[in-house]
GROMACS .gro file of C-alpha atoms in nm:
model
  229
    1MET     CA    1  -1.656  -1.813   0.284
    2ALA     CA    2  -1.622  -2.214   0.309
    3LEU     CA    3  -1.485  -2.503   0.097
    4THR     CA    4  -1.762  -2.678  -0.044
    5ARG     CA    5  -1.700  -2.992  -0.215
    6SER     CA    6  -1.755  -2.794  -0.524
    7LEU     CA    7  -1.383  -2.755  -0.564
    8ALA     CA    8  -1.085  -2.856  -0.713
    9CYS     CA    9  -0.913  -3.034  -0.490
   10GLY     CA   10  -0.696  -2.869  -0.347
   11ASP     CA   11  -0.398  -2.889  -0.680
   12GLY     CA   12  -0.455  -2.566  -0.822
   13ARG     CA   13  -0.707  -2.631  -1.140
   14VAL     CA   14  -0.939  -2.398  -1.011
   15PRO     CA   15  -1.260  -2.370  -1.245
   16SER     CA   16  -1.229  -2.043  -1.392
   17ALA     CA   17  -1.584  -1.945  -1.259
   18ARG     CA   18  -1.485  -2.081  -0.935
   19ALA     CA   19  -1.170  -1.807  -0.977
   20GLU     CA   20  -1.342  -1.527  -1.065
   21ARG     CA   21  -1.546  -1.549  -0.767
   22LEU     CA   22  -1.269  -1.612  -0.528
   23GLY     CA   23  -1.062  -1.278  -0.694
   24ARG     CA   24  -1.401  -1.107  -0.608
   25ALA     CA   25  -1.420  -1.247  -0.293
   26ILE     CA   26  -1.078  -1.087  -0.186
   27PHE     CA   27  -1.107  -0.758  -0.360
   28ALA     CA   28  -1.414  -0.655  -0.133
   29PRO     CA   29  -1.364  -0.610   0.155
   30LEU     CA   30  -1.001  -0.476   0.000
   31GLY     CA   31  -1.225  -0.190  -0.114
   32GLY     CA   32  -1.397  -0.104   0.243
   33ILE     CA   33  -1.045  -0.102   0.341
   34VAL     CA   34  -0.900   0.107   0.111
   35GLU     CA   35  -1.234   0.329   0.193
   36ILE     CA   36  -1.213   0.340   0.484
   37GLY     CA   37  -0.802   0.402   0.531
   38THR     CA   38  -0.918   0.710   0.349
   39VAL     CA   39  -1.110   0.859   0.571
   40ARG     CA   40  -0.944   0.793   0.872
   41SER     CA   41  -0.675   0.899   0.650
   42THR     CA   42  -0.823   1.257   0.680
   43GLY     CA   43  -0.791   1.258   1.092
   44THR     CA   44  -1.105   1.443   1.067
   45TRP     CA   45  -1.428   1.244   1.021
   46LEU     CA   46  -1.558   1.482   0.802
   47LEU     CA   47  -1.628   1.336   0.454
   48PRO     CA   48  -1.699   1.563   0.194
   49GLY     CA   49  -1.443   1.589  -0.039
   50VAL     CA   50  -1.248   1.263   0.094
   51SER     CA   51  -1.134   1.024  -0.220
   52VAL     CA   52  -0.961   0.767  -0.247
   53GLY     CA   53  -0.751   0.906  -0.562
   54ALA     CA   54  -0.461   1.033  -0.329
   55PHE     CA   55  -0.419   0.685  -0.090
   56LEU     CA   56  -0.378   0.422  -0.376
   57GLU     CA   57  -0.043   0.351  -0.458
   58PRO     CA   58   0.041   0.100  -0.216
   59LEU     CA   59  -0.231  -0.134  -0.401
   60GLY     CA   60   0.053  -0.204  -0.629
   61ARG     CA   61   0.204  -0.424  -0.392
   62LEU     CA   62   0.028  -0.558  -0.222
   63MET     CA   63  -0.226  -0.659  -0.495
   64GLU     CA   64   0.071  -0.836  -0.612
   65GLY     CA   65   0.113  -1.032  -0.321
   66VAL     CA   66  -0.292  -1.137  -0.394
   67ARG     CA   67  -0.216  -1.256  -0.692
   68VAL     CA   68   0.063  -1.478  -0.657
   69VAL     CA   69  -0.078  -1.553  -0.279
   70GLY     CA   70  -0.427  -1.737  -0.541
   71ARG     CA   71  -0.222  -1.832  -0.816
   72PHE     CA   72  -0.440  -1.593  -1.051
   73SER     CA   73  -0.469  -1.513  -1.383
   74GLY     CA   74  -0.434  -1.218  -1.538
   75GLU     CA   75  -0.875  -1.200  -1.610
   76VAL     CA   76  -0.910  -1.267  -1.229
   77MET     CA   77  -0.676  -0.957  -1.179
   78ALA     CA   78  -0.884  -0.724  -1.389
   79ILE     CA   79  -1.178  -0.742  -1.240
   80ALA     CA   80  -0.974  -0.536  -0.954
   81ASP     CA   81  -1.076  -0.294  -1.201
   82GLU     CA   82  -1.381  -0.366  -1.363
   83LEU     CA   83  -1.539  -0.305  -0.936
   84GLY     CA   84  -1.421   0.035  -0.943
   85TYR     CA   85  -1.355   0.014  -0.608
   86PHE     CA   86  -0.943   0.098  -0.710
   87ALA     CA   87  -1.055   0.396  -0.910
   88ASP     CA   88  -1.070   0.786  -0.767
   89HIS     CA   89  -1.428   0.847  -0.631
   90ASP     CA   90  -1.617   1.013  -0.308
   91VAL     CA   91  -1.682   0.838  -0.004
   92PRO     CA   92  -1.996   0.859   0.094
   93ALA     CA   93  -2.152   0.777   0.433
   94ALA     CA   94  -2.345   0.501   0.321
   95SER     CA   95  -2.015   0.263   0.191
   96LEU     CA   96  -1.890   0.314   0.570
   97LEU     CA   97  -2.265   0.231   0.636
   98LEU     CA   98  -2.238  -0.105   0.411
   99TRP     CA   99  -1.856  -0.209   0.519
  100SER     CA  100  -1.972  -0.202   0.919
  101GLU     CA  101  -2.314  -0.402   0.798
  102GLY     CA  102  -2.495  -0.113   0.979
  103ILE     CA  103  -2.450  -0.242   1.293
  104THR     CA  104  -2.389   0.116   1.444
  105GLY     CA  105  -2.812   0.138   1.277
  106VAL     CA  106  -2.930   0.428   1.054
  107PRO     CA  107  -3.048   0.752   1.270
  108GLU     CA  108  -3.306   1.017   1.221
  109PRO     CA  109  -3.234   1.164   1.015
  110PRO     CA  110  -3.027   0.989   0.768
  111GLN     CA  111  -2.800   1.262   0.762
  112ARG     CA  112  -2.659   1.190   1.070
  113LEU     CA  113  -2.463   0.920   0.966
  114GLU     CA  114  -2.135   1.156   0.907
  115GLU     CA  115  -2.172   1.332   1.205
  116PRO     CA  116  -1.783   1.249   1.282
  117GLU     CA  117  -1.851   1.015   1.590
  118LEU     CA  118  -2.079   0.788   1.341
  119VAL     CA  119  -1.796   0.807   1.134
  120ARG     CA  120  -1.614   0.739   1.358
  121ARG     CA  121  -1.749   0.395   1.505
  122MET     CA  122  -1.883   0.268   1.128
  123CYS     CA  123  -1.481   0.305   1.043
  124ARG     CA  124  -1.403   0.104   1.418
  125ILE     CA  125  -1.630  -0.122   1.283
  126GLY     CA  126  -1.585  -0.149   0.894
  127ALA     CA  127  -1.213  -0.210   1.010
  128ASP     CA  128  -1.283  -0.531   1.178
  129LEU     CA  129  -1.504  -0.662   0.941
  130GLN     CA  130  -1.379  -0.654   0.633
  131LEU     CA  131  -1.001  -0.764   0.738
  132THR     CA  132  -1.144  -1.035   0.841
  133ARG     CA  133  -1.343  -1.125   0.559
  134LEU     CA  134  -1.025  -1.033   0.403
  135LEU     CA  135  -0.798  -1.314   0.589
  136GLN     CA  136  -1.057  -1.547   0.489
  137ALA     CA  137  -1.137  -1.525   0.186
  138LEU     CA  138  -0.667  -1.521   0.150
  139VAL     CA  139  -0.651  -1.802   0.365
  140THR     CA  140  -0.945  -1.995   0.109
  141ALA     CA  141  -0.812  -1.896  -0.251
  142ALA     CA  142  -0.508  -2.034  -0.142
  143LEU     CA  143  -0.622  -2.364  -0.018
  144ALA     CA  144  -0.874  -2.373  -0.341
  145ALA     CA  145  -0.472  -2.313  -0.577
  146GLY     CA  146  -0.354  -2.573  -0.361
  147THR     CA  147  -0.059  -2.319  -0.153
  148GLU     CA  148   0.083  -2.493   0.146
  149SER     CA  149   0.033  -2.360   0.441
  150GLY     CA  150   0.459  -2.271   0.428
  151GLU     CA  151   0.478  -2.116   0.172
  152GLY     CA  152   0.102  -1.896   0.150
  153ALA     CA  153   0.100  -1.835   0.475
  154VAL     CA  154   0.416  -1.594   0.463
  155GLY     CA  155   0.194  -1.421   0.142
  156ILE     CA  156  -0.007  -1.399   0.325
  157ALA     CA  157   0.129  -1.233   0.610
  158GLU     CA  158   0.263  -0.945   0.400
  159VAL     CA  159  -0.095  -0.853   0.234
  160LEU     CA  160  -0.248  -0.895   0.608
  161ARG     CA  161   0.009  -0.621   0.692
  162VAL     CA  162  -0.006  -0.429   0.410
  163ALA     CA  163  -0.392  -0.349   0.436
  164CYS     CA  164  -0.329  -0.336   0.855
  165GLY     CA  165  -0.132  -0.022   0.711
  166LEU     CA  166  -0.375   0.111   0.487
  167VAL     CA  167  -0.726   0.096   0.611
  168GLU     CA  168  -0.527   0.294   1.004
  169PRO     CA  169  -0.252   0.452   0.852
  170GLY     CA  170  -0.016   0.625   1.119
  171ARG     CA  171  -0.182   0.457   1.358
  172ALA     CA  172  -0.056   0.103   1.485
  173ARG     CA  173  -0.412   0.040   1.634
  174ILE     CA  174  -0.512  -0.277   1.572
  175THR     CA  175  -0.188  -0.597   1.370
  176PRO     CA  176  -0.238  -0.807   1.150
  177ALA     CA  177  -0.187  -1.065   1.482
  178GLU     CA  178  -0.505  -0.941   1.577
  179VAL     CA  179  -0.661  -1.016   1.278
  180GLN     CA  180  -0.592  -1.452   1.254
  181ARG     CA  181  -0.775  -1.416   1.586
  182MET     CA  182  -1.094  -1.172   1.578
  183TRP     CA  183  -1.057  -1.438   1.200
  184ARG     CA  184  -1.027  -1.803   1.380
  185VAL     CA  185  -1.282  -1.758   1.571
  186ALA     CA  186  -1.591  -1.603   1.310
  187HIS     CA  187  -1.467  -1.809   1.060
  188LEU     CA  188  -1.301  -2.181   1.167
  189PRO     CA  189  -1.574  -2.292   1.382
  190ALA     CA  190  -1.841  -2.324   1.087
  191ILE     CA  191  -1.532  -2.459   0.915
  192LEU     CA  192  -1.464  -2.734   1.180
  193ARG     CA  193  -1.716  -2.882   1.356
  194PRO     CA  194  -1.852  -3.169   1.258
  195ALA     CA  195  -2.091  -3.174   1.065
  196SER     CA  196  -1.962  -2.853   0.825
  197ASP     CA  197  -1.967  -2.963   0.478
  198ALA     CA  198  -1.559  -2.876   0.399
  199PRO     CA  199  -1.386  -3.181   0.194
  200ASP     CA  200  -1.164  -3.309   0.486
  201TRP     CA  201  -0.835  -3.197   0.289
  202GLY     CA  202  -1.056  -2.855   0.350
  203LYS     CA  203  -1.074  -2.844   0.750
  204THR     CA  204  -0.683  -2.999   0.733
  205GLY     CA  205  -0.602  -2.742   0.486
  206TYR     CA  206  -0.716  -2.493   0.724
  207ARG     CA  207  -0.600  -2.578   1.066
  208ALA     CA  208  -0.246  -2.614   0.894
  209TYR     CA  209  -0.338  -2.211   0.818
  210ASP     CA  210  -0.416  -2.178   1.110
  211ALA     CA  211  -0.041  -2.250   1.289
  212GLU     CA  212   0.105  -2.182   1.021
  213LEU     CA  213  -0.020  -1.803   1.050
  214GLU     CA  214   0.004  -1.793   1.406
  215ARG     CA  215   0.334  -1.872   1.387
  216VAL     CA  216   0.481  -1.657   1.169
  217LEU     CA  217   0.235  -1.319   1.330
  218GLN     CA  218   0.312  -1.435   1.685
  219GLY     CA  219   0.529  -1.135   1.866
  220GLU     CA  220   0.362  -0.819   1.632
  221GLY     CA  221   0.229  -0.618   1.870
  222PRO     CA  222   0.234  -0.175   1.820
  223GLY     CA  223   0.435  -0.048   1.533
  224ALA     CA  224   0.489  -0.359   1.358
  225VAL     CA  225   0.351  -0.362   1.077
  226ARG     CA  226   0.555  -0.429   0.753
  227ALA     CA  227   0.503  -0.267   0.420
  228CYS     CA  228   0.513  -0.594   0.154
  229VAL     CA  229   0.850  -0.599  -0.099
   0.00000   0.00000   0.00000
């Protein structure tokens, strides 16, 4: 999601309807991250019986980080409960296909989507996609709220660290620094190109967040993921 001229001018006075859309843009990839992480945590890649109920404990700290970064009201944060991503539920193969944008394709018969190798691929692809989208949504929300990059990047980095730990529990294959690099090449060119309709203050803000996130996250390697406190 790119900033457009319909936003308030980066001063924190975001219209409530816009704030709700910004919140939803964060909660959706988080829903994918929780479901993918739940499947990965089993270590079996078998979907029957997989449920997110026992995988929700770290979300309180993460959600508090989201609230601070976006300066969201209680009403906006309540949308997360309404969406149903963060309540106990099963994880079907169709959800993994959605989070991975169908990149694997749909086999014949479709029931083959539950084969462990396809489940593993959808989880890997979905993790990259949803972590990158989460970072874009977090930066956009921080800019809309008028949060300076020096302050906001620290909070975003903490949210991202928890999210990386959720999507790959017990592993260290993808780091926040890697997510930041994927985000930069996937989202920033369209926002920062000369023909973009993003306002100048928005372009300046995205550039500042890119530089500050790189500074905050540089040097992170396997095992460097830390939880929010």
